[in-house]
Short mmCIF file of C-alpha atoms in Angstrom, two decimals:
data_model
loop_
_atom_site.label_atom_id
_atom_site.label_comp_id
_atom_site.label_asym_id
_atom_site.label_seq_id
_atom_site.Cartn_x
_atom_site.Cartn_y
_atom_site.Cartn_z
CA UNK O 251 0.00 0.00 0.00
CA UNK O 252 3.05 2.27 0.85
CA UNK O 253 3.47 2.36 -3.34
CA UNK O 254 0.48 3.40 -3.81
CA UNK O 255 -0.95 7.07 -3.71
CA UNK O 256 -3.43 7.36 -0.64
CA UNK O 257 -7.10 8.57 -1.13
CA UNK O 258 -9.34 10.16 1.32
CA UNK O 259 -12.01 7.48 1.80
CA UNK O 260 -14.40 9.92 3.47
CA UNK O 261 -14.46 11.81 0.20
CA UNK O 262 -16.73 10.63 -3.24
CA UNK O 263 -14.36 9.13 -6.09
CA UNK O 264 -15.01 11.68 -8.39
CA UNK O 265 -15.88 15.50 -9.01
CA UNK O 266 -18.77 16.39 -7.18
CA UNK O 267 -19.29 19.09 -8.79
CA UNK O 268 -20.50 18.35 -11.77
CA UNK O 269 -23.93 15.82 -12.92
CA UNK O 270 -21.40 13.26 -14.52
CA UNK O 271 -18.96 12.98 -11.59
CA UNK O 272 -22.58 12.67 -8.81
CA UNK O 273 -23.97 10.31 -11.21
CA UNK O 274 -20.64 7.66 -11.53
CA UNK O 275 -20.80 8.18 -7.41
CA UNK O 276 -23.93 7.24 -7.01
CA UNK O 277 -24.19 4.49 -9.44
CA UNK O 278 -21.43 3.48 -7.23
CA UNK O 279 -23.33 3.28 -4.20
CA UNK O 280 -26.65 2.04 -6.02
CA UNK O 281 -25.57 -0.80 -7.69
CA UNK O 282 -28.73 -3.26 -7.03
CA UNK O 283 -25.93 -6.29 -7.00
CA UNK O 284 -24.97 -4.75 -3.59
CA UNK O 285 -28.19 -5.33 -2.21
CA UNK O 286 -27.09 -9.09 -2.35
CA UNK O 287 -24.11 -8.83 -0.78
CA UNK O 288 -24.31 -10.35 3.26
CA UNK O 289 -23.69 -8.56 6.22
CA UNK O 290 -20.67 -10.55 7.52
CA UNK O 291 -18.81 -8.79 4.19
CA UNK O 292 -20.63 -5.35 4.94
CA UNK O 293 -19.12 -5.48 8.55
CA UNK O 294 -15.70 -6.65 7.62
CA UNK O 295 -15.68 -3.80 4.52
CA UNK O 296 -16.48 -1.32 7.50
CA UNK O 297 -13.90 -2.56 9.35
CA UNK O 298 -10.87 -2.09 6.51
CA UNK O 299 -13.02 1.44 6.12
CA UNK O 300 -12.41 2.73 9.47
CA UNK O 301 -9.07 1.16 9.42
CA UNK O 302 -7.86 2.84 6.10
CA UNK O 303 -9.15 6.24 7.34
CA UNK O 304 -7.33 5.42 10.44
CA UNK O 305 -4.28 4.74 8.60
CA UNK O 306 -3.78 1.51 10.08
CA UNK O 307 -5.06 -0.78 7.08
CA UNK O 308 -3.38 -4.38 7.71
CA UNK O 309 0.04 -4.87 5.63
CA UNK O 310 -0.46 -6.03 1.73
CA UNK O 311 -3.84 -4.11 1.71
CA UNK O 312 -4.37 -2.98 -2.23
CA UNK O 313 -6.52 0.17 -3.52
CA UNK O 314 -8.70 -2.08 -5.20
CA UNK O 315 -9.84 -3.59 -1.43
CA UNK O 316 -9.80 -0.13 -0.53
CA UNK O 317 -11.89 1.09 -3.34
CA UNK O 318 -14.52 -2.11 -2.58
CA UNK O 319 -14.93 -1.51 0.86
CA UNK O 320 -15.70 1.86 0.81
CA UNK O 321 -18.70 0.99 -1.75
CA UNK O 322 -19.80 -1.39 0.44
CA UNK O 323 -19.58 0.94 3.64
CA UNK O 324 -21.08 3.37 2.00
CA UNK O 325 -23.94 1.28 0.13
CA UNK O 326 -24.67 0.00 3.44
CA UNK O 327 -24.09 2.02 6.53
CA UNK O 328 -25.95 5.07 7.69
CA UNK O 329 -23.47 8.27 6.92
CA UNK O 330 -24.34 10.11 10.06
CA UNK O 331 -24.24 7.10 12.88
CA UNK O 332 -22.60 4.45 10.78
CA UNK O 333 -25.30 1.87 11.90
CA UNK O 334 -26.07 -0.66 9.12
CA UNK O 335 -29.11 0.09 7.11
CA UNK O 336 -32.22 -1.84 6.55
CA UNK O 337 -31.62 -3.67 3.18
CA UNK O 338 -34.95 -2.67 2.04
CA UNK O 339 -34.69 1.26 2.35
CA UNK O 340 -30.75 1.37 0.95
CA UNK O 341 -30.49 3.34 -2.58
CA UNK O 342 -29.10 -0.23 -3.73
CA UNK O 343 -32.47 -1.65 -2.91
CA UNK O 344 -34.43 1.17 -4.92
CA UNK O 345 -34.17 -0.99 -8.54
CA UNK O 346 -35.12 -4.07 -7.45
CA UNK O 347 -37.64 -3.21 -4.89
CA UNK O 348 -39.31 0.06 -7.18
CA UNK O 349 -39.50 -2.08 -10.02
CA UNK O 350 -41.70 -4.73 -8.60
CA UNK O 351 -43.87 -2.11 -6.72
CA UNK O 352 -43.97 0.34 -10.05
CA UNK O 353 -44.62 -2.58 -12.26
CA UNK O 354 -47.77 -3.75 -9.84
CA UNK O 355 -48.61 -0.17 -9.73
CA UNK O 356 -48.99 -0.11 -13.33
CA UNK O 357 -50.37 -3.34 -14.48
CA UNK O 358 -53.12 -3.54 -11.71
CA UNK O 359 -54.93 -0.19 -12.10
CA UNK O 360 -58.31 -0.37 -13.36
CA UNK O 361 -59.95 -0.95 -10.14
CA UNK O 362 -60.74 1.18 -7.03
CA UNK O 363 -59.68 -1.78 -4.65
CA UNK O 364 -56.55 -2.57 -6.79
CA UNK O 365 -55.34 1.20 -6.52
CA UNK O 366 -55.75 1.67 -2.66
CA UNK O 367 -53.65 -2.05 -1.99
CA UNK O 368 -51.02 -1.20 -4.35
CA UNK O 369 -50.66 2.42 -3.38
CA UNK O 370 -50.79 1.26 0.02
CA UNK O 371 -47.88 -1.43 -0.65
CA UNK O 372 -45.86 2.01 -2.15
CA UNK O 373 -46.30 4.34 0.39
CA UNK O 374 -44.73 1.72 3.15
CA UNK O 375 -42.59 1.04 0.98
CA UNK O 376 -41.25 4.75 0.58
CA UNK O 377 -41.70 5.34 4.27
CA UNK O 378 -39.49 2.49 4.85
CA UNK O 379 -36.77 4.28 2.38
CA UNK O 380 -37.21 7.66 4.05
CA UNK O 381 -36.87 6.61 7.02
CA UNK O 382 -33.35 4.82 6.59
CA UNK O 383 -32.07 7.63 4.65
CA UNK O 384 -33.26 10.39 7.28
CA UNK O 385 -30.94 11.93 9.00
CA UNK O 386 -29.98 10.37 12.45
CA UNK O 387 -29.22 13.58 14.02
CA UNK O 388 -33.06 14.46 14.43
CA UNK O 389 -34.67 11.28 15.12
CA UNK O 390 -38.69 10.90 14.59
CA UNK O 391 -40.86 9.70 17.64
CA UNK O 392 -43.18 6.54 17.17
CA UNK O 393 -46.23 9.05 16.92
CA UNK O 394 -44.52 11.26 14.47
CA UNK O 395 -43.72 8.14 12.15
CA UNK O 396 -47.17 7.71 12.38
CA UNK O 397 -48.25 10.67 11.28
CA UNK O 398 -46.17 11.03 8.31
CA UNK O 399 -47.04 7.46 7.24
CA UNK O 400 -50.91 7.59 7.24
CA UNK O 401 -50.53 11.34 5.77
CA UNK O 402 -48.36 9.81 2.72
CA UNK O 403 -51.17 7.20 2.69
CA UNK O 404 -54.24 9.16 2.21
CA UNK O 405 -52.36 11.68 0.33
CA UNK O 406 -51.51 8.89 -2.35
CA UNK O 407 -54.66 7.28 -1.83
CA UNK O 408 -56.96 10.51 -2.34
CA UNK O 409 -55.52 11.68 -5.18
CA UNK O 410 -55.27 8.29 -7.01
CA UNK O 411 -59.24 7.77 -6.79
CA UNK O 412 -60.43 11.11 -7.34
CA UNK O 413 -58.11 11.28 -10.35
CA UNK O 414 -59.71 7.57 -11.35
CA UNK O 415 -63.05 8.98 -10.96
CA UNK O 416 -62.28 12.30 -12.60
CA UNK O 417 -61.32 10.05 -15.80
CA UNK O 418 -63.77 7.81 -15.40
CA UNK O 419 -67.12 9.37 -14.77
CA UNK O 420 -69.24 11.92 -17.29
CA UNK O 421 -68.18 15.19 -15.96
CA UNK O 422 -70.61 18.29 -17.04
CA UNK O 423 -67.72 21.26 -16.88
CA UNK O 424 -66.01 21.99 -20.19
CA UNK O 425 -62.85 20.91 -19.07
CA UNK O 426 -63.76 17.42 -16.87
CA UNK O 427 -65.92 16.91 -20.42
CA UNK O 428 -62.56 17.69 -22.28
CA UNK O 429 -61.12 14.99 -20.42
CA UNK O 430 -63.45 12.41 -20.45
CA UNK O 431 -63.36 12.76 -24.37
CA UNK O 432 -60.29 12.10 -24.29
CA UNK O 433 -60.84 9.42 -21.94
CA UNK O 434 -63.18 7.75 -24.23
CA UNK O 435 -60.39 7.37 -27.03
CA UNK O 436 -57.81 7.28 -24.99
CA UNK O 437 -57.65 4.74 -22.31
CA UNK O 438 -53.89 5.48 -21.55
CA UNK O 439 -54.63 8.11 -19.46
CA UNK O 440 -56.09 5.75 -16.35
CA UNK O 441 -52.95 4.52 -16.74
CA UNK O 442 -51.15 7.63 -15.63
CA UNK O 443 -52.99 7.29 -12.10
CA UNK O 444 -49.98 5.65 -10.11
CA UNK O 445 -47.87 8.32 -11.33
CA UNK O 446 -50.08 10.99 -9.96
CA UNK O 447 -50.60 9.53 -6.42
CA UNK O 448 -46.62 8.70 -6.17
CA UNK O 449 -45.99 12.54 -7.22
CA UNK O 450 -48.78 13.87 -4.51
CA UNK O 451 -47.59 11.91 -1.54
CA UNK O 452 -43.81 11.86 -2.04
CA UNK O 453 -44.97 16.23 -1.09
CA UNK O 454 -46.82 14.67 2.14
CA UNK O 455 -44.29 11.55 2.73
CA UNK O 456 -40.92 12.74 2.85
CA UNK O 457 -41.05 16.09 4.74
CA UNK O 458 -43.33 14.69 7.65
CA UNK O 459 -40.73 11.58 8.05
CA UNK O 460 -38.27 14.20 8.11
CA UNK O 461 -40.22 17.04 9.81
CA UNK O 462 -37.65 16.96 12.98
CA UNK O 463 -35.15 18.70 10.61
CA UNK O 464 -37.49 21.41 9.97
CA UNK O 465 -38.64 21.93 13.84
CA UNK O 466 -34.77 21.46 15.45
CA UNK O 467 -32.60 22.51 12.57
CA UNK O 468 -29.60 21.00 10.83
CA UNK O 469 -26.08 21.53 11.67
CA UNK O 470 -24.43 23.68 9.36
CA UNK O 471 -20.65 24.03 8.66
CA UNK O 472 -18.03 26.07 6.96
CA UNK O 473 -16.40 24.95 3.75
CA UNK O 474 -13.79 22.90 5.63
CA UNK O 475 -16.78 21.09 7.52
CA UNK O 476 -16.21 22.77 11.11
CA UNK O 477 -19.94 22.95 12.20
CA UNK O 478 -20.91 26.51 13.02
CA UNK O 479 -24.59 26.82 13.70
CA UNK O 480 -28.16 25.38 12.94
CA UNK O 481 -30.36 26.19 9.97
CA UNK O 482 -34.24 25.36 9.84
CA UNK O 483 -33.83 26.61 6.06
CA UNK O 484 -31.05 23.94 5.47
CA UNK O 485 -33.81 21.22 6.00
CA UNK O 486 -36.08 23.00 3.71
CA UNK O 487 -33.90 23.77 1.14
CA UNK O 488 -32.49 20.01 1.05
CA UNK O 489 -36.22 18.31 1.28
CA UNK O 490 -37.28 19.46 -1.54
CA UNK O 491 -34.46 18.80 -3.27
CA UNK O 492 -34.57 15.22 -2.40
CA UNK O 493 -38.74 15.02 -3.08
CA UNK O 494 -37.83 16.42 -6.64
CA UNK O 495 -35.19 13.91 -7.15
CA UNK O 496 -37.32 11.00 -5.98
CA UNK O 497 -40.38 11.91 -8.47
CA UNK O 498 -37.64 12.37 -11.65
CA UNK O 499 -36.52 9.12 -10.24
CA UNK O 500 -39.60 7.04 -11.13
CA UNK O 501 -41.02 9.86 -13.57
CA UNK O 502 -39.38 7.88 -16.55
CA UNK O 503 -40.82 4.89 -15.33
CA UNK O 504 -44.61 6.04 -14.47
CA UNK O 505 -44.80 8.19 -17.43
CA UNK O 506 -43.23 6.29 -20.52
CA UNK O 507 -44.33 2.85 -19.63
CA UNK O 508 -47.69 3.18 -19.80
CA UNK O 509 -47.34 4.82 -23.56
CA UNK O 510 -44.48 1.61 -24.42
CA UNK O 511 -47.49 -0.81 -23.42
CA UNK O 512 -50.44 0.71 -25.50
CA UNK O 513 -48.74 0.76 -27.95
CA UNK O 514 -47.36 -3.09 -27.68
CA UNK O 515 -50.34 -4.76 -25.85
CA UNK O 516 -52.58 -4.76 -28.85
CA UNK O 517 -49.82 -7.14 -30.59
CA UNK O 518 -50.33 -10.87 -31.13
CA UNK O 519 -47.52 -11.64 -29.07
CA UNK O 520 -48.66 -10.02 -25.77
CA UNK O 521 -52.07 -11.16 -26.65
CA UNK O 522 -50.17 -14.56 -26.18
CA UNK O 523 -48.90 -13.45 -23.09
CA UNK O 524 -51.67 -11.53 -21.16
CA UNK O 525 -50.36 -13.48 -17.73
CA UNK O 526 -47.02 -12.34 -18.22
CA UNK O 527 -47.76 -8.68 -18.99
CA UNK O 528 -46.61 -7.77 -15.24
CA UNK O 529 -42.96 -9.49 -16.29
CA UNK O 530 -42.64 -7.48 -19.37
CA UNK O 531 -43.52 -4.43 -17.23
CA UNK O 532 -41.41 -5.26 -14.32
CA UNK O 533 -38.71 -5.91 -16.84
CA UNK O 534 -38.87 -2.46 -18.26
CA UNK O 535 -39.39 -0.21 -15.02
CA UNK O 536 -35.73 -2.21 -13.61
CA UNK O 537 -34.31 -0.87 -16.82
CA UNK O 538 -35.21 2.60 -16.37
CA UNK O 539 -34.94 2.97 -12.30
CA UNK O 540 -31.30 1.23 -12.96
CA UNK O 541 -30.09 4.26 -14.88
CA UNK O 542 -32.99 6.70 -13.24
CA UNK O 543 -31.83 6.30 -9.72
CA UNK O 544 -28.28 7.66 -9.48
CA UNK O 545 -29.99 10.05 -11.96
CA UNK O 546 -32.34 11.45 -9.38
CA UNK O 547 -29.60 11.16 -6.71
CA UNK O 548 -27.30 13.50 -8.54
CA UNK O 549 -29.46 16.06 -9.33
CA UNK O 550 -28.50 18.70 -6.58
CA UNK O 551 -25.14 17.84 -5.25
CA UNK O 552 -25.14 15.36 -1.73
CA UNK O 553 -23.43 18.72 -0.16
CA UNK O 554 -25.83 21.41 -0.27
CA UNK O 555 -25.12 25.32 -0.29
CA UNK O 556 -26.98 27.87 1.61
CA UNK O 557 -26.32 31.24 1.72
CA UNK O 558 -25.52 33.07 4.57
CA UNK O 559 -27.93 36.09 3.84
CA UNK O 560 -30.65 33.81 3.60
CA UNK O 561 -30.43 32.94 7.12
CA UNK O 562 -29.55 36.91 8.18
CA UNK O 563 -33.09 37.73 6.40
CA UNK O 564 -35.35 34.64 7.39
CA UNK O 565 -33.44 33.49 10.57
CA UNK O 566 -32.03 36.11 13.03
CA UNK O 567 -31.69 33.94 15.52
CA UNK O 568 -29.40 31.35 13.76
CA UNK O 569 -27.26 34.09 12.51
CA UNK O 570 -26.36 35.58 15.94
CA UNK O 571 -25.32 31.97 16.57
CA UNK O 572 -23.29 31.57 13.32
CA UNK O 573 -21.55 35.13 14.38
CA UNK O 574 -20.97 34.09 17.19
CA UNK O 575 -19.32 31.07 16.26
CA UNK O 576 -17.05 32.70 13.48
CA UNK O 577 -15.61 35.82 15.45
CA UNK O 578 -17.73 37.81 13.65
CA UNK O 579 -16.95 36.22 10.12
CA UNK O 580 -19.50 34.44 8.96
CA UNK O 581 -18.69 32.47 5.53
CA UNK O 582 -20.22 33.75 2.45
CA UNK O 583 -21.86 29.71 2.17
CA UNK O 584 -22.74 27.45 4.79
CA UNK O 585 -23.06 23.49 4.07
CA UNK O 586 -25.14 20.88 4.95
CA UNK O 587 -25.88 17.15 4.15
CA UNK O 588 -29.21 17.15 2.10
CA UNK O 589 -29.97 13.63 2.62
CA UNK O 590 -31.36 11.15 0.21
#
């Protein structure tokens, strides 16, 4: 290892300050294979992690080992308290997990019943993802969870049958008529329901599972990472940063799918097929969410910016503290980890 040029392992692989460098990071991190990979590896990656940032990586250790563990550790392990994640809510999980749930979504949608289960299976699904990836620094309370899961629930839920009905039922306005019309020679739109719902709630979901942030404020630091203050405006800022990456996430998905199977149910070959349509569905959703996921990750970049006159306007309070903390200096930017 002494050959070889060291690497700081706390630090992403490449330029994180551009979409293409966030992207290869978090395709890094998201690979679905690591979802597979057992927790007696995760631990002992986490253990040549903390080593290697220790310096004190056993003798012989390569760059290569270095390289896989810290994909693992950071695949698998909470950023802020290093705890291991629940397999089900880690970014790796999001291919193989939203691709079964969006393909469901999508195939089984003509019925009232069929949209509240699977809508029902998404939302605790989602809750289960925001939850791991929340940040550990302002941790929920049972009856909060609660709250922000049955919001997310009859958010989604709502707005999935009254947009079924809306599309469904003779409407007497201009513009419900509009839609029925097109309705009548269109039946693609009911198929744009799931989309709808997943947009609504992800609003409702993600900032009540996260509303601690908002209430306590997030630690903010300088641009060397010394923490100098709190920020309610951090939390907001980064939320809905990470509920716009999550709907361009499945947007692809929801929104092209449904068009790819009008247009190919109505062949002979999927007439063949009609059990299998939720395969060919499935099939195509894991395409897109494999490429759409460190997509929607590397949107905004992991390290978010907030200006300091933003919190001088909106948060007096905060900026005494920050003054007080910098001698009077305050940096033009303070930084904060937006969370996924």
């Amino acid at each position: 290892m002494s050959t070889e040029k060291r690497i700081d392992i706390t630090q992403p692989l490449w330029d994180q300050s551009t979409f293409v460098g966030r992207f290869r990071h978090f395709a890094f991190i998201s690979n679905p294979l690591l979802t597979f990979v057992p927790d007696k590896k995760l631990y002992e990656a986490k253990d040549l992690y903390m080593k290697y940032k220790a310096g004190q990586e056993p003798a012989g250790t390569t760059m290569a080992e270095v390289v896989r563990a810290k994909q693992l550790y950071e695949s698998a392990f909470h950023p802020d308290s290093g705890e291991l994640q629940n397999v089900f809510g880690r970014m790796s999980f999001q291919m193989p997990g939203g691709c079964l749930v969006t393909g469901a979504m999508l195939q089984w949608y003509r019925t009232a019943t069929a949209v509240v289960f699977w809508q029902w299976v998404n939302q605790s699904f989602n809750a289960l993802v925001n939850y791991t990836n929340r940040n550990a620094n302002a941790p929920l309370g049972a009856g909060q969870m609660g709250v922000a899961y049955v919001s997310a629930m009859t958010a989604a839920m709502s707005t999935a049958l009254t947009f079924k009905f809306v599309i469904q039922k003779r409407a007497t306005s201009p513009i419900l008529a509009f839609v029925i019309q097109k309705r009548l020679t269109s039946p693609i739109l009911a198929r744009f329901v799931p989309f709808v719902a997943v947009a609504a709630a992800n609003w409702v979901n993600i900032p009540l599972m996260r509303q601690n942030e908002i209430l306590l404020g997030l630690d903010v630091t300088d641009e060397n990472g010394k923490v100098i203050g709190k920020s309610q405006l951090a939390p907001i800022k980064g939320i809905s940063q990470v509920v716009t990456s999550r709907i361009v996430m499945c947007a692809p998905g929801m929104l092209l799918l449904p068009v790819i199977m009008e247009k190919i149910e109505p062949k002979p070959w999927m007439q063949r097929i009609k059990r299998g349509h939720i395969l060919v569905q499935t099939a195509i959703v894991g395409m897109f969410l494999t490429f759409m996921v460190p997509t929607g990750c590397a949107l905004f970049p992991q390290r978010c910016k907030l200006s300091i006159d933003s919190i001088k306007r909106f948060e007096k309070d905060k900026y005494e503290e920050i003054l007080k903390n910098t001698d009077g200096k305050p940096p033009q930017y303070v930084y904060f980890n937006k969370g996924l």
